[in-house]
Tab-separated table of C-alpha atoms in Angstrom:
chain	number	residue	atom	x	y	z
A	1	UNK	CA	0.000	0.000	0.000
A	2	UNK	CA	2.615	2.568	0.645
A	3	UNK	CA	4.071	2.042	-2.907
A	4	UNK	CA	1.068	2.547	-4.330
A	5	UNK	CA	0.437	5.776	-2.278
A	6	UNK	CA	3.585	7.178	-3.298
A	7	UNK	CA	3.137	6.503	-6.828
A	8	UNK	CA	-0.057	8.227	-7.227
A	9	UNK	CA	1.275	10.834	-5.049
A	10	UNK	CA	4.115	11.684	-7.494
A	11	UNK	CA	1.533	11.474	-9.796
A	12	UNK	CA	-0.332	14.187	-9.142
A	13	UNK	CA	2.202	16.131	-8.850
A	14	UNK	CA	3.610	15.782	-12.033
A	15	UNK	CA	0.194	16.259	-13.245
A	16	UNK	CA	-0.192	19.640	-11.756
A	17	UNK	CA	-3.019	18.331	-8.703
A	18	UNK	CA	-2.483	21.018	-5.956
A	19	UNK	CA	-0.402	19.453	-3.028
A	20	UNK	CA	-3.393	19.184	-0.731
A	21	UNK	CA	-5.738	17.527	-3.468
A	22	UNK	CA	-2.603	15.129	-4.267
A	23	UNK	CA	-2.023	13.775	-0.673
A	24	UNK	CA	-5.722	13.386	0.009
A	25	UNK	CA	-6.660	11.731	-3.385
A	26	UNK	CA	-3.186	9.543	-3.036
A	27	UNK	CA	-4.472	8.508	0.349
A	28	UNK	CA	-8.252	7.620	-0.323
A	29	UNK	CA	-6.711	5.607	-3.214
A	30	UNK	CA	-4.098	3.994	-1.179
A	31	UNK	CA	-6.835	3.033	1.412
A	32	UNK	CA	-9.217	1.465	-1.219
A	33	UNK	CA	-6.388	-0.750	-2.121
A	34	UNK	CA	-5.813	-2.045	0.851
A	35	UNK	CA	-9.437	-2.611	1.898
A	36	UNK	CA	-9.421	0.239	4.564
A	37	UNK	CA	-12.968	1.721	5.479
A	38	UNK	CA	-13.343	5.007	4.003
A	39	UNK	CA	-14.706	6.178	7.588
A	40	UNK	CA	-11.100	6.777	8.352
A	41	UNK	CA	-10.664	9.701	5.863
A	42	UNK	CA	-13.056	11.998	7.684
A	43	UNK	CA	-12.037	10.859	11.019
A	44	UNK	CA	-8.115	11.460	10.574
A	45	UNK	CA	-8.615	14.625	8.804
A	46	UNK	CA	-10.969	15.614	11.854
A	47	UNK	CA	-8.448	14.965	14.167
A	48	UNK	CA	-5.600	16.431	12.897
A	49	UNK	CA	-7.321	19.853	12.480
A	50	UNK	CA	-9.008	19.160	16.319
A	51	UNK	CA	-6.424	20.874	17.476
A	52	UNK	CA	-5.725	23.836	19.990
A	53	UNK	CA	-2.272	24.734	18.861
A	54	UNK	CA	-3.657	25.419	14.960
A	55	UNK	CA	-5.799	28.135	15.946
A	56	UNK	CA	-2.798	30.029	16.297
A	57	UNK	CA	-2.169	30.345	12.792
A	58	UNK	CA	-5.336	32.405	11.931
A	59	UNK	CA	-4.116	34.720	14.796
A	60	UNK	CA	-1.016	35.394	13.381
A	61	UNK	CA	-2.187	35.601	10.045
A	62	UNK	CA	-4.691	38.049	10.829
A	63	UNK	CA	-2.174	40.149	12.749
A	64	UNK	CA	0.234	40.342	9.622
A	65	UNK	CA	-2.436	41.104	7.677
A	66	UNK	CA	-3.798	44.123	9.704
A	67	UNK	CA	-0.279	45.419	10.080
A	68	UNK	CA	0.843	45.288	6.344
A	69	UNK	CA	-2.574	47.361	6.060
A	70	UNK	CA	-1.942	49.924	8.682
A	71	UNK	CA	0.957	51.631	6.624
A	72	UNK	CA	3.249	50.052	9.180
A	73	UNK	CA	6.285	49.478	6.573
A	74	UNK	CA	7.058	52.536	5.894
A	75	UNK	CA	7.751	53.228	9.423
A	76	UNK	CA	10.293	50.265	9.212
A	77	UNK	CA	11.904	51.249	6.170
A	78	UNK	CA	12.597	54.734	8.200
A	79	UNK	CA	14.154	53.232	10.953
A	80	UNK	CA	15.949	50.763	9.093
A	81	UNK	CA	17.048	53.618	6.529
A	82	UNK	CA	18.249	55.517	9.537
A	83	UNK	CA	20.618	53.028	10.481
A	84	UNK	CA	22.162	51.649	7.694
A	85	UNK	CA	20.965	53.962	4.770
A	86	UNK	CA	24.080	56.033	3.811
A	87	UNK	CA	26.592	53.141	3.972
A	88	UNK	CA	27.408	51.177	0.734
A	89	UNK	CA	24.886	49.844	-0.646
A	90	UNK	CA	22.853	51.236	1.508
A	91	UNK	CA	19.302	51.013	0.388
A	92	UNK	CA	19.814	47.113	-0.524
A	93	UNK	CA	20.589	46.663	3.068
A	94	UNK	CA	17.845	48.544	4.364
A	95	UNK	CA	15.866	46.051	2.548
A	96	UNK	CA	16.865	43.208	4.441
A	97	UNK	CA	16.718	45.032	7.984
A	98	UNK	CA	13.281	46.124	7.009
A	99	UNK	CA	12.312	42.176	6.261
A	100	UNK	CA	13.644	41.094	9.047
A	101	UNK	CA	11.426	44.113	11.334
A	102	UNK	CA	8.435	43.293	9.353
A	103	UNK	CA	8.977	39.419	9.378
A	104	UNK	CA	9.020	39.884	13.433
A	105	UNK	CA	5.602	40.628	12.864
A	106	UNK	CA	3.795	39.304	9.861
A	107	UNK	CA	5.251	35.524	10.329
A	108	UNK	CA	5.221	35.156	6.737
A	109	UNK	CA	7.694	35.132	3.606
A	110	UNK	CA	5.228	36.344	0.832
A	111	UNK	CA	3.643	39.159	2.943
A	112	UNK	CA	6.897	40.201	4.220
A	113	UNK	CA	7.924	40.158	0.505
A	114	UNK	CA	5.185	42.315	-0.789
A	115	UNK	CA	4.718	44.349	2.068
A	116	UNK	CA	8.407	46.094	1.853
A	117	UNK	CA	9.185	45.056	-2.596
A	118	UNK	CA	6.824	47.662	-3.695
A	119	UNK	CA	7.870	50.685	-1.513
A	120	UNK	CA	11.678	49.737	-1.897
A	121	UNK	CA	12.220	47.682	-5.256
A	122	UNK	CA	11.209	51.160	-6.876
A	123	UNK	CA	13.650	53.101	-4.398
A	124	UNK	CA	16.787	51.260	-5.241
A	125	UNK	CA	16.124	51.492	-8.968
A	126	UNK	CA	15.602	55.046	-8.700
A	127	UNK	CA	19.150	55.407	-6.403
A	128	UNK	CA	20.912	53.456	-9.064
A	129	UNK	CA	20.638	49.988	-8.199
A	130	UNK	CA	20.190	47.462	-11.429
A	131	UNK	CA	16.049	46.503	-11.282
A	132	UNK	CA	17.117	42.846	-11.658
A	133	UNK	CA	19.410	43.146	-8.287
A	134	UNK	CA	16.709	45.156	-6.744
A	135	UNK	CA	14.793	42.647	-6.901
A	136	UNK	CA	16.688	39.628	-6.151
A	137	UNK	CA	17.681	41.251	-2.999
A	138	UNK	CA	13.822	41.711	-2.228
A	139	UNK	CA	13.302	38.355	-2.801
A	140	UNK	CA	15.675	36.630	-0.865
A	141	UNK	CA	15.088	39.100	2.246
A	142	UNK	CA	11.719	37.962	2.300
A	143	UNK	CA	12.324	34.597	2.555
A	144	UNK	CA	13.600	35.915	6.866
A	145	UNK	CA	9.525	35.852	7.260
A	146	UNK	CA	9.590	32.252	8.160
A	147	UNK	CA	12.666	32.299	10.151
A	148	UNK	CA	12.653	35.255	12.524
A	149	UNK	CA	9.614	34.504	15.138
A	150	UNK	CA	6.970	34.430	14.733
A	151	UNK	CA	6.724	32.100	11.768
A	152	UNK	CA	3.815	30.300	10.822
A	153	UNK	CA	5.677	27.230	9.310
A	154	UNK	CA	7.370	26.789	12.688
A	155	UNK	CA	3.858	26.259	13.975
A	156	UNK	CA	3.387	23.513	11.516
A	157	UNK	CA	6.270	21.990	12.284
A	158	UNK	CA	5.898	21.604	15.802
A	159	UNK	CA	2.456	20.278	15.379
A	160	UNK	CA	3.079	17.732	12.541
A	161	UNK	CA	6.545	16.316	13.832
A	162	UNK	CA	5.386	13.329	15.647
A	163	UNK	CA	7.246	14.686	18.931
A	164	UNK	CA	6.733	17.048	21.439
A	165	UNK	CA	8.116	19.876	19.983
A	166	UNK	CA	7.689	23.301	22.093
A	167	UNK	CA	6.389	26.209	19.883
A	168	UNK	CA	8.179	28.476	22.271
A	169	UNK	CA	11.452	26.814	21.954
A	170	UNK	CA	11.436	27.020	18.215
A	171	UNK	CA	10.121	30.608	17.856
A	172	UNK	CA	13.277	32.026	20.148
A	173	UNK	CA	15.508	29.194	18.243
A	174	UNK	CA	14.706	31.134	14.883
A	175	UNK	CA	16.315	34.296	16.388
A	176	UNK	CA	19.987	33.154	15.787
A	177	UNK	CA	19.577	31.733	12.444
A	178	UNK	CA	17.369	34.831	11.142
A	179	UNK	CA	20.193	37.325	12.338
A	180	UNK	CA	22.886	35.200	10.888
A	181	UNK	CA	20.965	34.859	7.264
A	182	UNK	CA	20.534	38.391	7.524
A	183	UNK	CA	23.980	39.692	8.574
A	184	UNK	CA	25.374	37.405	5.835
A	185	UNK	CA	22.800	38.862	2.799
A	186	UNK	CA	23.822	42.294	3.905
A	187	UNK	CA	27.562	41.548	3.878
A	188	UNK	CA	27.029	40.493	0.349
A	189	UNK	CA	25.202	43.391	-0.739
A	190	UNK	CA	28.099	45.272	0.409
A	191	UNK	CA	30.362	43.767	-1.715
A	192	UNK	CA	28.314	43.665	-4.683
A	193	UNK	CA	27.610	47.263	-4.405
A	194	UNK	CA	31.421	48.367	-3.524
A	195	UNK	CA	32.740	45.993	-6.767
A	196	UNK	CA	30.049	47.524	-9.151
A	197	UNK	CA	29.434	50.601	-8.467
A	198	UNK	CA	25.347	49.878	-7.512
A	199	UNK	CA	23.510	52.811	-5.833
A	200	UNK	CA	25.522	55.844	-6.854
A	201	UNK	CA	23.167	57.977	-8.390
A	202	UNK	CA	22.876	61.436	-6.917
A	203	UNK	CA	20.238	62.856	-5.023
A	204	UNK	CA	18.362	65.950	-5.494
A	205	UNK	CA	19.505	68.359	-3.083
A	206	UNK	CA	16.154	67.808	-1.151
A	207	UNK	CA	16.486	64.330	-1.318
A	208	UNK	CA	19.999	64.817	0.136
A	209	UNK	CA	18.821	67.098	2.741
A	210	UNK	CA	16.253	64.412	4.039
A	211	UNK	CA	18.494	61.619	4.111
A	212	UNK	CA	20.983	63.758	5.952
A	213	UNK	CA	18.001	64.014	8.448
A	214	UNK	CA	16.880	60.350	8.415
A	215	UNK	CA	20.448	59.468	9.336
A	216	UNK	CA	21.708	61.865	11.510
A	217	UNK	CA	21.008	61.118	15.652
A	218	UNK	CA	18.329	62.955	16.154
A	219	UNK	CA	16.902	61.920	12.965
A	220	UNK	CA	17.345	58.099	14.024
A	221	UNK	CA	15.678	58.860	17.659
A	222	UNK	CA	12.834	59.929	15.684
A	223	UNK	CA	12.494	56.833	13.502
A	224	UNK	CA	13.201	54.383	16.495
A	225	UNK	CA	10.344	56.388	18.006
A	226	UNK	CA	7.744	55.954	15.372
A	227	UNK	CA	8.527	52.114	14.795
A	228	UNK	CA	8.935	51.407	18.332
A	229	UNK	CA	5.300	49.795	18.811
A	230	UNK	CA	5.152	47.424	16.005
A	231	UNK	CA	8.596	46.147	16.887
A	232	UNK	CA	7.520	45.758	20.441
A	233	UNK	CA	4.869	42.776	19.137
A	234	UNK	CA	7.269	40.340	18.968
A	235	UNK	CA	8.852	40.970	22.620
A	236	UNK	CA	5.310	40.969	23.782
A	237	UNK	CA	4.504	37.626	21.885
A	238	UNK	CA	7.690	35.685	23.703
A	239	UNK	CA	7.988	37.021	26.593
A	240	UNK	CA	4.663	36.776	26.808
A	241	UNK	CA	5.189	32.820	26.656
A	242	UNK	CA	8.558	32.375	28.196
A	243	UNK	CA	7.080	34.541	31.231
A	244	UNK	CA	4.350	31.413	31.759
A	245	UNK	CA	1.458	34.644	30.570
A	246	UNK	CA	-0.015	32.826	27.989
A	247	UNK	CA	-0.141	29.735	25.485
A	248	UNK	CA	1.358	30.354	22.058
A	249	UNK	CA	-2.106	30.236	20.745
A	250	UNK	CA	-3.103	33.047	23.358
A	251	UNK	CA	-0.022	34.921	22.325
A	252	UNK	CA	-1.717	34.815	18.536
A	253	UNK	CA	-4.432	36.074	19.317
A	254	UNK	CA	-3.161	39.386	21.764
A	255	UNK	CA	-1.185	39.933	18.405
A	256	UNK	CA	-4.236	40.478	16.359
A	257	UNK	CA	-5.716	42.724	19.217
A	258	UNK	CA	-1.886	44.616	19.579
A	259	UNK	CA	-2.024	45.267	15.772
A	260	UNK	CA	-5.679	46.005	15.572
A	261	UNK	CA	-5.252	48.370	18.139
A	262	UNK	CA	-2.490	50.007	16.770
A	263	UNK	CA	-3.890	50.496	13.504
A	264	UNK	CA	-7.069	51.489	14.541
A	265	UNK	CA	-6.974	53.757	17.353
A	266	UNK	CA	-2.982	54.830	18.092
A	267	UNK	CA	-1.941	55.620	13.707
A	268	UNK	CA	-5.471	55.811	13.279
A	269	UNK	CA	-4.000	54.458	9.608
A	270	UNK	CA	-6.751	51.609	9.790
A	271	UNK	CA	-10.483	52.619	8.454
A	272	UNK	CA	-12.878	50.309	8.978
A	273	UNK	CA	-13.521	49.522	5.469
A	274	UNK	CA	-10.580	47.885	5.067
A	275	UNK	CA	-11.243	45.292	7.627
A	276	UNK	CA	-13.278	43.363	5.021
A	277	UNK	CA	-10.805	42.693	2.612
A	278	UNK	CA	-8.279	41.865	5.306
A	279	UNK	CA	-10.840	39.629	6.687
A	280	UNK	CA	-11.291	38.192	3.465
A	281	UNK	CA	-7.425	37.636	2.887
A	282	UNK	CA	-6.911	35.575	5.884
A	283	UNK	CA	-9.572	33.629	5.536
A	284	UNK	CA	-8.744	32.395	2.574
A	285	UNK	CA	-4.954	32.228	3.571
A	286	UNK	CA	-5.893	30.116	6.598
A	287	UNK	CA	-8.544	28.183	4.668
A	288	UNK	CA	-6.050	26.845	2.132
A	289	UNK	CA	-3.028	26.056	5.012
A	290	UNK	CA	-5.946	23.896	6.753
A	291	UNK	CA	-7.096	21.978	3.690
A	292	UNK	CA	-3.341	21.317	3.524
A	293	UNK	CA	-2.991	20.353	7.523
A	294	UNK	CA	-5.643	18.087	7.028
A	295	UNK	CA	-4.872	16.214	4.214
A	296	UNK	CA	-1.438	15.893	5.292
A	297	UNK	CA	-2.689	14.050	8.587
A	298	UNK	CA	-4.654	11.759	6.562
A	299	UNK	CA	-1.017	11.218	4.406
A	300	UNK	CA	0.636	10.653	7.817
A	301	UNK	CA	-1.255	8.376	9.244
A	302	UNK	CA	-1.549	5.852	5.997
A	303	UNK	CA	2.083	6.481	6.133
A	304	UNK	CA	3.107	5.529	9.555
A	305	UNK	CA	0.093	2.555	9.749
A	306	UNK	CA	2.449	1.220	6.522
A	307	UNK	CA	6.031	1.733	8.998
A	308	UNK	CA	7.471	4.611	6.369
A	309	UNK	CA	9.323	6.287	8.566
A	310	UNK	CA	10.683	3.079	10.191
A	311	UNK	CA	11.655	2.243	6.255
A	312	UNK	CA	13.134	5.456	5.885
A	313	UNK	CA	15.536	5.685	9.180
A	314	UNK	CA	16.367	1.709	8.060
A	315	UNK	CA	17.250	3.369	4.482
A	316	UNK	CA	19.149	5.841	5.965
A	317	UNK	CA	21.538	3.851	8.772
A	318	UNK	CA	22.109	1.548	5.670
A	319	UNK	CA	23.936	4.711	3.602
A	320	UNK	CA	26.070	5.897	7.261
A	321	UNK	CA	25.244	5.727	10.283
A	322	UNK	CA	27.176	8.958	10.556
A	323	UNK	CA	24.784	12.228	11.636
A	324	UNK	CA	26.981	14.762	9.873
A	325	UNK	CA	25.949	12.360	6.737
A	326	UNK	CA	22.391	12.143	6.975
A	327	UNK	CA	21.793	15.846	7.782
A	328	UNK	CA	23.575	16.274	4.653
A	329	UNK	CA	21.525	13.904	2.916
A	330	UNK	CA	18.445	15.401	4.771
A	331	UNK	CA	19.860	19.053	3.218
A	332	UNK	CA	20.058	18.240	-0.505
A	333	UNK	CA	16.506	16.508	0.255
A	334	UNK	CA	14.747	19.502	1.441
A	335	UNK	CA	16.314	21.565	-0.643
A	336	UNK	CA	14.945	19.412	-3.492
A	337	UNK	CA	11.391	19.056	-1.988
A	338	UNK	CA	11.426	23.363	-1.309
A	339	UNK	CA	12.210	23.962	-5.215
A	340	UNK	CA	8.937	21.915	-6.096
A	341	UNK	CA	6.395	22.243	-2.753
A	342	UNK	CA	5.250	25.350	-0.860
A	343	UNK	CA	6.824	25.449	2.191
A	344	UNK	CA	3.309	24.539	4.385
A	345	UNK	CA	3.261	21.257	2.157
A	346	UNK	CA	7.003	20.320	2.283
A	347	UNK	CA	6.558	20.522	5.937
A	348	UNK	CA	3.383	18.447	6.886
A	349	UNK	CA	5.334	15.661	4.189
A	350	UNK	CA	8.436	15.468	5.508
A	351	UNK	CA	8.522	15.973	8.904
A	352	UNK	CA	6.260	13.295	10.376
A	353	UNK	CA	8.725	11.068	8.627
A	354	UNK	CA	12.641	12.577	8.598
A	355	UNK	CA	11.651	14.152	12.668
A	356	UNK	CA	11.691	10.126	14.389
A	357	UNK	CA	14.622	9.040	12.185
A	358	UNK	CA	16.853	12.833	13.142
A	359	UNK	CA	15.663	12.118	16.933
A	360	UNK	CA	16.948	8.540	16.623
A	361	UNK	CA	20.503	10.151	15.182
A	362	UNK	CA	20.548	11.949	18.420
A	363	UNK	CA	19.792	15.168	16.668
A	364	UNK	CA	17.698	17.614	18.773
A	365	UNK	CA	14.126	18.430	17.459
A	366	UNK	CA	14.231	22.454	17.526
A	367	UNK	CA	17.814	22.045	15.989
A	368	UNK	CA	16.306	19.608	12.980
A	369	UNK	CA	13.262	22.186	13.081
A	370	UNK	CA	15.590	24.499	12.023
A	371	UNK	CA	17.679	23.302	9.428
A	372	UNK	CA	14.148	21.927	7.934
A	373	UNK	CA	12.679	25.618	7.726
A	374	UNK	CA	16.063	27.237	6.519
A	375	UNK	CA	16.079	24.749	3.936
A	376	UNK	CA	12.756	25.134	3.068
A	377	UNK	CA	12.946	28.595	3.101
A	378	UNK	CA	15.604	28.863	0.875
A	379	UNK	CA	12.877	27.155	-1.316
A	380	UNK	CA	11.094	29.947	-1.819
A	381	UNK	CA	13.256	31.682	-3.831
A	382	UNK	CA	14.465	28.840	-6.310
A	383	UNK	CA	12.729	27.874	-9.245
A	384	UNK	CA	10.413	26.995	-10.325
A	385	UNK	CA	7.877	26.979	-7.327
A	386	UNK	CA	10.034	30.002	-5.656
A	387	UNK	CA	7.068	32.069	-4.395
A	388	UNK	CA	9.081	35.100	-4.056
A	389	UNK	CA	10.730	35.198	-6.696
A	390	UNK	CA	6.918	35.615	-8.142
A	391	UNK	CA	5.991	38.095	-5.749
A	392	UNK	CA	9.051	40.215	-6.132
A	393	UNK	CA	9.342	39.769	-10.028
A	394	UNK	CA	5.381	40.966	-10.274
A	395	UNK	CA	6.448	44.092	-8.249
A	396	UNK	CA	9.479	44.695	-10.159
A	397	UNK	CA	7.832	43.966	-14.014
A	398	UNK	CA	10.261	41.903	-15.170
A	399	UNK	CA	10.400	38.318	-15.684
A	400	UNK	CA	12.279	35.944	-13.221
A	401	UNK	CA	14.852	34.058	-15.843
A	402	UNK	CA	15.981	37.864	-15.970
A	403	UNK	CA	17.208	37.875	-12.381
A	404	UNK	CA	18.649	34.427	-12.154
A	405	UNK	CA	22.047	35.561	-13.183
A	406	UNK	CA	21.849	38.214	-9.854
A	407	UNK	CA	20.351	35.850	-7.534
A	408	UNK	CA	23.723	33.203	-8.349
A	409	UNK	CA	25.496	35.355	-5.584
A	410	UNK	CA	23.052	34.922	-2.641
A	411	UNK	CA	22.380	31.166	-3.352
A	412	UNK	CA	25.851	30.817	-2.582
A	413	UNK	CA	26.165	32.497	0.333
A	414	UNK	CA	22.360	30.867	1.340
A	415	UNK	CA	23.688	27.822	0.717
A	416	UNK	CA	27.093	28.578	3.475
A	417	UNK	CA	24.024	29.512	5.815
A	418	UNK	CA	22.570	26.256	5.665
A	419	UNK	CA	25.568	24.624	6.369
A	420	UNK	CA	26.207	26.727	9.564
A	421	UNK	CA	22.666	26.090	11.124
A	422	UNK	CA	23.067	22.766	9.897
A	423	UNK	CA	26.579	21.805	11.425
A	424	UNK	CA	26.722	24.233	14.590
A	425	UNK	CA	23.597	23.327	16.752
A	426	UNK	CA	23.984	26.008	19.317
A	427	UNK	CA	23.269	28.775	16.774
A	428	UNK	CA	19.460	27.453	17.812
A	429	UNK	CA	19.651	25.562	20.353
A	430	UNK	CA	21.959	28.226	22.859
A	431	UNK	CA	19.315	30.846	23.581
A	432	UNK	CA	16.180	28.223	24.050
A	433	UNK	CA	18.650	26.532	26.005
A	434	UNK	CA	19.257	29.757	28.230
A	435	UNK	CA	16.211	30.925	28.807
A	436	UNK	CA	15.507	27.633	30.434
């Protein structure tokens, strides 16, 4: 049965069946096949959505939602402008340090991506920067929304793992990897910038005059002031569940009220005929992560009733039973899986299965969480699934085979990331580890 599961699985696939369509249908099929009531479909897709922990993921989506809408980024971009705006490549770093603000709060690598692309892609053209590097830069910035807390995949991950993986613990574990990812991408656009000349175009002397404001001290008081409240969000989200407040679901939801309040009453940027649309966002955001969720436990639970992942730790100790082996093979794996699946559907695949058999390697499960969502999120901007490298192309107007020759630089140095979280635990595991 579980040959015939994944068969039909790659199937549809190949076919073009969207991933939560594919695992279900595979499934029922499977099932049929080997004479299983078809009872058991509803039931295990029931109780894998029966869960507390998932509600959490509206929450958060919600919150992002309401803050992209409140004309937070542009407070971001002026703090992070104020900082590192009149170094070398200036604006391309500002792009990253504005991702990584606004992925403290929206939790998500496409919103974090389209939030920030259309108010800076257009900037660094304008200040000189080649459109097709101004927009792999936006692109791969983005992808820090599902790495710096809170992250929505993390959720998914802790709740489709098969082990009792702390929410908590991997939220504050995505705080070292996020600022590594992100010191690294602005290092590079440093380089870049100071080889080729990028982002030398003069200003008017207006334009001067204001960024001599922005980046002076009193003008980066000002900015710190202004963005202060949206960055406190996340500091109110984990301390909020390191202090023992409340649950991480609880913590979702005071998020939405934080950013609904803020948008609504202290910018007063929020009008209430907005709130249907963003309504109508999330909804359909959440609707489609559940359909996934679901069918995913119905995939897991053929899966493990046929001894997969016992199968796959057996395939695995028969290559090396060396750990520094099978995280690499577990790398070039997820790496595969993240060019073809969206990051939701890699997850609730792969990790009920490669979690027992990294556990049995003695591998930690936030450390393995972690080297799962890099990898994955690295996904999102390689072809030809890379969802940001739609999102950011779309903003930009040009087409993404025309910015695969400026992305080469940052896979590389993505790629040297990976192999850092991968091969030096603590990175993760050191501040969970403290706070504890």
């Amino acid at each position: 049965m579980a040959g015939i599961l994944l068969f039909n699985l790659l199937l549809f696939f190949v076919i073009g069946v969207p991933v939560a369509y594919s695992m279900g249908f595979a499934s029922v099929l499977a099932m049929v096949e080997g004479g299983l009531s078809l009872q058991v479909v509803i039931q295990r897709i029931f109780a894998t959505l029966d869960s507390f922990p998932l509600m959490a993921i509206p929450f958060f989506i919600l919150a992002g939602n309401i803050m992209e809408q409140s004309g937070i980024s542009q407070r971001l971009i002026n703090l992070a402008n104020s900082i590192v705006g009149r170094m070398t490549g200036g604006l391309g770093m500002v792009t990253v340090l504005t991702a990584m603000f606004f992925a403290s709060i929206s939790g998500s690598s496409a919103a974090t991506t389209a939030a920030i692309g259309s108010i800076l892609i257009p900037a660094m053209v304008k200040r000189g920067f080649p459109r097709p590097f101004s927009t792999s830069v936006q692109a791969v910035s983005g992808e820090l929304g599902v790495i710096i807390p809170p992250s929505i995949p993390m959720i998914i991950f802790a709740l489709t793992a098969g082990s009792a993986i702390s929410i908590g613990d991997l939220f504050i574990a995505g705080i070292g990897p996020g600022i590594l990812i992100s010191l690294s991408l602005m290092l590079t656009i440093y380089v870049l910038s100071k080889q080729n000349g990028y982002g030398l175009t003069a200003l008017s002397p207006e334009e001067r005059a204001a960024e001599e404001a922005l980046t002076s001290w009193r003008g980066r008081v000002k900015a710190f002031k202004e963005a202060i409240l949206p960055l406190l969000m996340p500091v109110i989200i984990l301390g909020g569940i390191y202090g023992g407040i409340f649950t991480p679901t609880e913590a979702a939801a005071v998020a939405m009220a934080y950013a609904f309040v803020l948008g609504c009453f202290v910018y007063r940027t929020l009008k209430m005929a907005q709130l249907m649309e963003i309504f109508r966002n999330s909804v359909l955001a959440t609707a489609i992560i559940m359909l996934i969720i679901g069918n995913a436990g119905l995939l897991g639970w053929v899966l493990t009733a046929e001894k997969v992942p016992d199968l796959v730790a057996e395939w695995f100790v028969s290559i090396s039973d060396s750990p520094l082996v099978f995280l690499l093979l577990v790398n070039l794996l997820l790496l595969l899986a993240g060019m073809f699946l969206e990051t939701g559907a890699a997850i609730v695949i792969t990790a009920p299965i490669l979690t027992p058999v990294a556990i049995q390697f003695g591998i930690d499960p936030i450390h393995f969480g972690m080297i799962m969502i890099v990898n994955l999120a690295v996904g999102m901007v390689t072809p030809p699934v890379g969802v940001n490298l739609f999102v950011a192309c779309q903003i930009a107007g040009i087409r993404i085979e025309q910015i695969l020759k400026s992305m080469l630089p940052f896979y590389g140095v993505l790629l040297l990331d990976i192999l850092i979280v991968t091969y030096w635990p603590q990175l993760s595991l050191w501040l969970p580890s403290l706070l504890k």
